[in-house]
Amino acid sequence: IQSNLSFPGTMTESGVNLIKKKVASLKSELDECQVRASEAEEALAEKETIIEKLENDLKAAHQKMSLTEDELDKAESNVSELTTRAETAEKEAEEAQRSMKVFEESLYKETEKLDALEEECTEIKKKLHECEEKYADAERKLQNDDMEERLEDSEQQNEELTAENKDLSDKLDESVRRVKILEED
């Protein structure tokens, strides 16, 4: 074939047929190559589409992971804040319990003082009543016995009893005042 091609004027019919076959064969190969190239391009385009989709999915997954990390950070911050609040509330509750115990102890002591003052007040009332009875007896005796002599004695006793009565009355007033103060507290 090469020898036929190298001499253009002497080419024979069989050489031309051979060239036609060769051209047809090359065209067929070219068509097959173009089909394969087209199929390869389609496959490449599909692969690129898949890769692009995977890249987008990966990007979305990274964004989702970033958002999840942000949410986790917020949740951890909230947990930390709630833990701090709980600790503070617990300390405040303990302090309130201590204050309540102190208050209860103080209330108990004040109640004891009030009871003692009430007993003292009752005792003073009894003594006042006795003094009033003695005073009434003294007045009766004065009326029945020698008036002048007894009058002087009675006046002196009266003064003493009046002073004692005033003293007891003052003590009673003071006790009542202290009871009222304690009741107000």
PDB file of C-alpha atoms in Angstrom:
ATOM      1  CA  ILE A   1       0.000   0.000   0.000  1.00  0.00           C
ATOM      2  CA  GLN A   2       2.771   2.352   0.818  1.00  0.00           C
ATOM      3  CA  SER A   3       4.412   1.708  -2.454  1.00  0.00           C
ATOM      4  CA  ASN A   4       1.139   2.434  -4.240  1.00  0.00           C
ATOM      5  CA  LEU A   5       0.710   5.592  -2.232  1.00  0.00           C
ATOM      6  CA  SER A   6       4.171   6.766  -2.825  1.00  0.00           C
ATOM      7  CA  PHE A   7       3.538   6.848  -6.566  1.00  0.00           C
ATOM      8  CA  PRO A   8       0.360   8.714  -7.152  1.00  0.00           C
ATOM      9  CA  GLY A   9      -0.043   8.115 -10.776  1.00  0.00           C
ATOM     10  CA  THR A  10       0.394   4.339 -10.722  1.00  0.00           C
ATOM     11  CA  MET A  11      -2.150   3.425  -8.123  1.00  0.00           C
ATOM     12  CA  THR A  12      -4.216   0.445  -8.908  1.00  0.00           C
ATOM     13  CA  GLU A  13      -7.751  -0.402  -8.149  1.00  0.00           C
ATOM     14  CA  SER A  14      -6.793  -2.794  -5.397  1.00  0.00           C
ATOM     15  CA  GLY A  15      -4.721  -0.078  -3.714  1.00  0.00           C
ATOM     16  CA  VAL A  16      -7.684   2.275  -3.819  1.00  0.00           C
ATOM     17  CA  ASN A  17      -9.880  -0.439  -2.366  1.00  0.00           C
ATOM     18  CA  LEU A  18      -7.347  -1.013   0.310  1.00  0.00           C
ATOM     19  CA  ILE A  19      -7.298   2.691   1.153  1.00  0.00           C
ATOM     20  CA  LYS A  20     -11.088   2.823   1.152  1.00  0.00           C
ATOM     21  CA  LYS A  21     -11.177  -0.134   3.514  1.00  0.00           C
ATOM     22  CA  LYS A  22      -8.572   1.473   5.677  1.00  0.00           C
ATOM     23  CA  VAL A  23     -10.497   4.789   5.681  1.00  0.00           C
ATOM     24  CA  ALA A  24     -13.742   2.897   6.462  1.00  0.00           C
ATOM     25  CA  SER A  25     -11.946   1.041   9.230  1.00  0.00           C
ATOM     26  CA  LEU A  26     -10.519   4.298  10.590  1.00  0.00           C
ATOM     27  CA  LYS A  27     -13.976   5.943  10.358  1.00  0.00           C
ATOM     28  CA  SER A  28     -15.459   2.986  12.207  1.00  0.00           C
ATOM     29  CA  GLU A  29     -12.722   3.225  14.844  1.00  0.00           C
ATOM     30  CA  LEU A  30     -13.269   6.989  15.000  1.00  0.00           C
ATOM     31  CA  ASP A  31     -17.044   6.462  15.450  1.00  0.00           C
ATOM     32  CA  GLU A  32     -16.387   3.895  18.173  1.00  0.00           C
ATOM     33  CA  CYS A  33     -13.896   6.264  19.838  1.00  0.00           C
ATOM     34  CA  GLN A  34     -16.403   9.098  19.614  1.00  0.00           C
ATOM     35  CA  VAL A  35     -19.114   6.867  21.117  1.00  0.00           C
ATOM     36  CA  ARG A  36     -16.740   5.763  23.872  1.00  0.00           C
ATOM     37  CA  ALA A  37     -15.610   9.398  24.371  1.00  0.00           C
ATOM     38  CA  SER A  38     -19.256  10.488  24.548  1.00  0.00           C
ATOM     39  CA  GLU A  39     -20.040   7.681  26.999  1.00  0.00           C
ATOM     40  CA  ALA A  40     -16.924   8.598  29.011  1.00  0.00           C
ATOM     41  CA  GLU A  41     -17.993  12.269  29.018  1.00  0.00           C
ATOM     42  CA  GLU A  42     -21.491  11.255  30.171  1.00  0.00           C
ATOM     43  CA  ALA A  43     -19.992   9.027  32.864  1.00  0.00           C
ATOM     44  CA  LEU A  44     -17.631  11.843  33.842  1.00  0.00           C
ATOM     45  CA  ALA A  45     -20.552  14.299  33.983  1.00  0.00           C
ATOM     46  CA  GLU A  46     -22.501  11.834  36.170  1.00  0.00           C
ATOM     47  CA  LYS A  47     -19.455  11.358  38.405  1.00  0.00           C
ATOM     48  CA  GLU A  48     -18.966  15.141  38.613  1.00  0.00           C
ATOM     49  CA  THR A  49     -22.676  15.525  39.502  1.00  0.00           C
ATOM     50  CA  ILE A  50     -22.310  12.829  42.170  1.00  0.00           C
ATOM     51  CA  ILE A  51     -19.107  14.462  43.447  1.00  0.00           C
ATOM     52  CA  GLU A  52     -20.794  17.884  43.509  1.00  0.00           C
ATOM     53  CA  LYS A  53     -23.783  16.401  45.359  1.00  0.00           C
ATOM     54  CA  LEU A  54     -21.442  14.671  47.818  1.00  0.00           C
ATOM     55  CA  GLU A  55     -19.500  17.918  48.307  1.00  0.00           C
ATOM     56  CA  ASN A  56     -22.792  19.770  48.955  1.00  0.00           C
ATOM     57  CA  ASP A  57     -23.884  17.021  51.350  1.00  0.00           C
ATOM     58  CA  LEU A  58     -20.499  17.233  53.063  1.00  0.00           C
ATOM     59  CA  LYS A  59     -20.784  21.022  53.287  1.00  0.00           C
ATOM     60  CA  ALA A  60     -24.323  20.683  54.724  1.00  0.00           C
ATOM     61  CA  ALA A  61     -23.067  18.056  57.187  1.00  0.00           C
ATOM     62  CA  HIS A  62     -20.259  20.402  58.269  1.00  0.00           C
ATOM     63  CA  GLN A  63     -22.773  23.241  58.727  1.00  0.00           C
ATOM     64  CA  LYS A  64     -25.095  20.936  60.657  1.00  0.00           C
ATOM     65  CA  MET A  65     -22.178  19.765  62.787  1.00  0.00           C
ATOM     66  CA  SER A  66     -21.174  23.388  63.403  1.00  0.00           C
ATOM     67  CA  LEU A  67     -24.741  24.235  64.460  1.00  0.00           C
ATOM     68  CA  THR A  68     -24.837  21.140  66.653  1.00  0.00           C
ATOM     69  CA  GLU A  69     -21.537  22.179  68.258  1.00  0.00           C
ATOM     70  CA  ASP A  70     -22.981  25.671  68.866  1.00  0.00           C
ATOM     71  CA  GLU A  71     -26.091  24.116  70.423  1.00  0.00           C
ATOM     72  CA  LEU A  72     -23.872  21.854  72.526  1.00  0.00           C
ATOM     73  CA  ASP A  73     -21.865  24.881  73.697  1.00  0.00           C
ATOM     74  CA  LYS A  74     -25.114  26.684  74.592  1.00  0.00           C
ATOM     75  CA  ALA A  75     -26.408  23.589  76.390  1.00  0.00           C
ATOM     76  CA  GLU A  76     -23.144  23.256  78.332  1.00  0.00           C
ATOM     77  CA  SER A  77     -23.342  26.962  79.209  1.00  0.00           C
ATOM     78  CA  ASN A  78     -26.941  26.510  80.368  1.00  0.00           C
ATOM     79  CA  VAL A  79     -25.990  23.461  82.431  1.00  0.00           C
ATOM     80  CA  SER A  80     -23.129  25.424  83.987  1.00  0.00           C
ATOM     81  CA  GLU A  81     -25.422  28.366  84.752  1.00  0.00           C
ATOM     82  CA  LEU A  82     -28.107  26.081  86.209  1.00  0.00           C
ATOM     83  CA  THR A  83     -25.500  24.303  88.310  1.00  0.00           C
ATOM     84  CA  THR A  84     -24.284  27.645  89.651  1.00  0.00           C
ATOM     85  CA  ARG A  85     -27.858  28.707  90.390  1.00  0.00           C
ATOM     86  CA  ALA A  86     -28.555  25.404  92.155  1.00  0.00           C
ATOM     87  CA  GLU A  87     -25.409  25.773  94.277  1.00  0.00           C
ATOM     88  CA  THR A  88     -26.374  29.362  95.157  1.00  0.00           C
ATOM     89  CA  ALA A  89     -29.931  28.293  96.032  1.00  0.00           C
ATOM     90  CA  GLU A  90     -28.575  25.470  98.186  1.00  0.00           C
ATOM     91  CA  LYS A  91     -26.290  27.892 100.059  1.00  0.00           C
ATOM     92  CA  GLU A  92     -29.189  30.305 100.540  1.00  0.00           C
ATOM     93  CA  ALA A  93     -31.387  27.473 101.839  1.00  0.00           C
ATOM     94  CA  GLU A  94     -28.675  26.430 104.307  1.00  0.00           C
ATOM     95  CA  GLU A  95     -28.308  30.042 105.470  1.00  0.00           C
ATOM     96  CA  ALA A  96     -32.089  30.329 105.858  1.00  0.00           C
ATOM     97  CA  GLN A  97     -32.113  27.144 107.973  1.00  0.00           C
ATOM     98  CA  ARG A  98     -29.350  28.526 110.188  1.00  0.00           C
ATOM     99  CA  SER A  99     -31.229  31.811 110.567  1.00  0.00           C
ATOM    100  CA  MET A 100     -34.411  29.930 111.390  1.00  0.00           C
ATOM    101  CA  LYS A 101     -32.638  27.919 114.098  1.00  0.00           C
ATOM    102  CA  VAL A 102     -31.256  31.135 115.610  1.00  0.00           C
ATOM    103  CA  PHE A 103     -34.733  32.668 115.476  1.00  0.00           C
ATOM    104  CA  GLU A 104     -36.281  29.571 117.098  1.00  0.00           C
ATOM    105  CA  GLU A 105     -33.689  29.649 119.885  1.00  0.00           C
ATOM    106  CA  SER A 106     -34.338  33.361 120.429  1.00  0.00           C
ATOM    107  CA  LEU A 107     -38.094  32.761 120.429  1.00  0.00           C
ATOM    108  CA  TYR A 108     -37.674  29.962 122.972  1.00  0.00           C
ATOM    109  CA  LYS A 109     -35.628  32.234 125.267  1.00  0.00           C
ATOM    110  CA  GLU A 110     -38.147  35.058 124.915  1.00  0.00           C
ATOM    111  CA  THR A 111     -40.980  32.635 125.695  1.00  0.00           C
ATOM    112  CA  GLU A 112     -39.146  31.550 128.851  1.00  0.00           C
ATOM    113  CA  LYS A 113     -38.704  35.211 129.838  1.00  0.00           C
ATOM    114  CA  LEU A 114     -42.396  35.855 129.178  1.00  0.00           C
ATOM    115  CA  ASP A 115     -43.388  32.865 131.323  1.00  0.00           C
ATOM    116  CA  ALA A 116     -41.140  34.111 134.157  1.00  0.00           C
ATOM    117  CA  LEU A 117     -42.604  37.613 133.900  1.00  0.00           C
ATOM    118  CA  GLU A 118     -46.147  36.232 133.929  1.00  0.00           C
ATOM    119  CA  GLU A 119     -45.327  34.246 137.085  1.00  0.00           C
ATOM    120  CA  GLU A 120     -43.801  37.355 138.639  1.00  0.00           C
ATOM    121  CA  CYS A 121     -46.890  39.362 137.672  1.00  0.00           C
ATOM    122  CA  THR A 122     -49.165  36.732 139.277  1.00  0.00           C
ATOM    123  CA  GLU A 123     -47.057  36.812 142.438  1.00  0.00           C
ATOM    124  CA  ILE A 124     -47.192  40.612 142.575  1.00  0.00           C
ATOM    125  CA  LYS A 125     -50.980  40.510 142.117  1.00  0.00           C
ATOM    126  CA  LYS A 126     -51.232  38.089 145.062  1.00  0.00           C
ATOM    127  CA  LYS A 127     -49.081  40.358 147.245  1.00  0.00           C
ATOM    128  CA  LEU A 128     -51.122  43.363 146.180  1.00  0.00           C
ATOM    129  CA  HIS A 129     -54.318  41.541 147.090  1.00  0.00           C
ATOM    130  CA  GLU A 130     -52.841  40.602 150.498  1.00  0.00           C
ATOM    131  CA  CYS A 131     -51.802  44.177 151.092  1.00  0.00           C
ATOM    132  CA  GLU A 132     -55.259  45.407 150.140  1.00  0.00           C
ATOM    133  CA  GLU A 133     -56.776  42.894 152.590  1.00  0.00           C
ATOM    134  CA  LYS A 134     -54.351  43.993 155.334  1.00  0.00           C
ATOM    135  CA  TYR A 135     -55.227  47.573 154.576  1.00  0.00           C
ATOM    136  CA  ALA A 136     -58.944  46.793 154.768  1.00  0.00           C
ATOM    137  CA  ASP A 137     -58.365  44.903 158.071  1.00  0.00           C
ATOM    138  CA  ALA A 138     -56.399  47.819 159.421  1.00  0.00           C
ATOM    139  CA  GLU A 139     -59.164  50.201 158.513  1.00  0.00           C
ATOM    140  CA  ARG A 140     -61.735  47.982 160.290  1.00  0.00           C
ATOM    141  CA  LYS A 141     -59.547  47.750 163.378  1.00  0.00           C
ATOM    142  CA  LEU A 142     -59.173  51.495 163.414  1.00  0.00           C
ATOM    143  CA  GLN A 143     -62.911  51.918 163.427  1.00  0.00           C
ATOM    144  CA  ASN A 144     -63.447  49.376 166.234  1.00  0.00           C
ATOM    145  CA  ASP A 145     -60.575  50.263 168.615  1.00  0.00           C
ATOM    146  CA  ASP A 146     -59.364  53.375 170.282  1.00  0.00           C
ATOM    147  CA  MET A 147     -59.520  55.886 167.514  1.00  0.00           C
ATOM    148  CA  GLU A 148     -56.794  58.367 168.247  1.00  0.00           C
ATOM    149  CA  GLU A 149     -54.014  56.041 169.226  1.00  0.00           C
ATOM    150  CA  ARG A 150     -54.849  53.591 166.617  1.00  0.00           C
ATOM    151  CA  LEU A 151     -55.507  56.324 164.150  1.00  0.00           C
ATOM    152  CA  GLU A 152     -51.908  57.422 164.380  1.00  0.00           C
ATOM    153  CA  ASP A 153     -50.713  53.834 164.147  1.00  0.00           C
ATOM    154  CA  SER A 154     -53.108  53.210 161.339  1.00  0.00           C
ATOM    155  CA  GLU A 155     -52.028  56.301 159.494  1.00  0.00           C
ATOM    156  CA  GLN A 156     -48.451  55.182 159.773  1.00  0.00           C
ATOM    157  CA  GLN A 157     -49.440  51.682 158.666  1.00  0.00           C
ATOM    158  CA  ASN A 158     -51.564  53.261 155.980  1.00  0.00           C
ATOM    159  CA  GLU A 159     -48.624  55.268 154.744  1.00  0.00           C
ATOM    160  CA  GLU A 160     -46.428  52.179 154.810  1.00  0.00           C
ATOM    161  CA  LEU A 161     -49.066  50.096 153.096  1.00  0.00           C
ATOM    162  CA  THR A 162     -49.748  52.870 150.619  1.00  0.00           C
ATOM    163  CA  ALA A 163     -46.039  53.075 149.895  1.00  0.00           C
ATOM    164  CA  GLU A 164     -45.869  49.293 149.638  1.00  0.00           C
ATOM    165  CA  ASN A 165     -49.045  49.326 147.553  1.00  0.00           C
ATOM    166  CA  LYS A 166     -47.558  52.012 145.299  1.00  0.00           C
ATOM    167  CA  ASP A 167     -44.311  50.055 145.051  1.00  0.00           C
ATOM    168  CA  LEU A 168     -46.185  46.861 144.171  1.00  0.00           C
ATOM    169  CA  SER A 169     -48.404  48.791 141.763  1.00  0.00           C
ATOM    170  CA  ASP A 170     -45.288  50.221 140.100  1.00  0.00           C
ATOM    171  CA  LYS A 171     -43.794  46.734 139.896  1.00  0.00           C
ATOM    172  CA  LEU A 172     -47.052  45.434 138.422  1.00  0.00           C
ATOM    173  CA  ASP A 173     -47.100  48.265 135.866  1.00  0.00           C
ATOM    174  CA  GLU A 174     -43.455  47.528 134.981  1.00  0.00           C
ATOM    175  CA  SER A 175     -44.188  43.797 134.633  1.00  0.00           C
ATOM    176  CA  VAL A 176     -47.240  44.497 132.460  1.00  0.00           C
ATOM    177  CA  ARG A 177     -45.140  46.843 130.332  1.00  0.00           C
ATOM    178  CA  ARG A 178     -42.406  44.191 129.924  1.00  0.00           C
ATOM    179  CA  VAL A 179     -45.026  41.548 129.043  1.00  0.00           C
ATOM    180  CA  LYS A 180     -46.473  43.869 126.384  1.00  0.00           C
ATOM    181  CA  ILE A 181     -43.011  44.543 124.969  1.00  0.00           C
ATOM    182  CA  LEU A 182     -42.278  40.836 124.786  1.00  0.00           C
ATOM    183  CA  GLU A 183     -45.645  40.152 123.165  1.00  0.00           C
ATOM    184  CA  GLU A 184     -44.914  42.830 120.565  1.00  0.00           C
ATOM    185  CA  ASP A 185     -41.560  41.210 119.730  1.00  0.00           C
TER     186      ASP A 185
END
